[in-house]
Amino acid sequence: MNMPVETLTDPLAAHARAMLEHLGENPHRHGLADTPERFAAALRFLTSGYEAEPEDVVGSGIFDAEGEGVVLVRDIEFHSLCEHHVLPFFGKVHVAYLPGERIIGLSKIPRIVDLFARRFQVQERVTEQVADALVQTLEPKGVVVVSEAQHLCMAMRGVQEHGASTTVRATRGACGELLTMLQRS
């Protein structure tokens, strides 16, 4: 029986269809018929961080500093794809910085996190990239970025360790006061 030939609009969709076929599935059956296009759209969204740089998401959100206090944004949720298995890892990022002459609009910090999380990643790199972006953008006296995440590559395959989490910390400049604040809150 010949299956109808359909045109897939995204080149990734053809690869998704081929993966389904190689796994023994019928990509034309009712439940999977639209899956290749949905998969392609999802993967494009989940890797959309390649389409921008920090200055693109920060825009005009930089202002003169008016004080000496530490800025702390906690519990920024993020989702990323492990570059080793293309499985999700997800968690929260906490960002603290001690301003120099400039501050950043608070909504821009989660945008920076999302920018780097929406790439194929490892947790260590995304944490470092967020810290580096803040240093390059603000030239602060110090930056601390802490990420806490669960990795589905550990939970769904391999060791199959459910509930384990990983914490990564990146520090730049004067961090003593920042670390104390993170530990207290």
PDB file of C-alpha atoms in Angstrom, residues 10-13 16 35-45:
ATOM      1  CA  ASP A  10      10.916  22.152   8.100  1.00  0.00           C
ATOM      2  CA  PRO A  11      13.959  20.058   7.111  1.00  0.00           C
ATOM      3  CA  LEU A  12      14.176  18.814  10.713  1.00  0.00           C
ATOM      4  CA  ALA A  13      10.747  17.214  10.283  1.00  0.00           C
ATOM      5  CA  ALA A  16      12.171  13.233  12.810  1.00  0.00           C
ATOM      6  CA  THR A  35       4.647  14.591  15.113  1.00  0.00           C
ATOM      7  CA  PRO A  36       7.567  15.324  12.742  1.00  0.00           C
ATOM      8  CA  GLU A  37       6.429  18.941  12.255  1.00  0.00           C
ATOM      9  CA  ARG A  38       5.643  19.355  15.963  1.00  0.00           C
ATOM     10  CA  PHE A  39       9.050  17.905  16.861  1.00  0.00           C
ATOM     11  CA  ALA A  40      10.780  20.298  14.453  1.00  0.00           C
ATOM     12  CA  ALA A  41       8.923  23.312  15.873  1.00  0.00           C
ATOM     13  CA  ALA A  42       9.692  22.247  19.451  1.00  0.00           C
ATOM     14  CA  LEU A  43      13.377  21.717  18.706  1.00  0.00           C
ATOM     15  CA  ARG A  44      13.581  25.099  16.967  1.00  0.00           C
ATOM     16  CA  PHE A  45      12.084  26.747  20.076  1.00  0.00           C
TER      17      PHE A  45
END
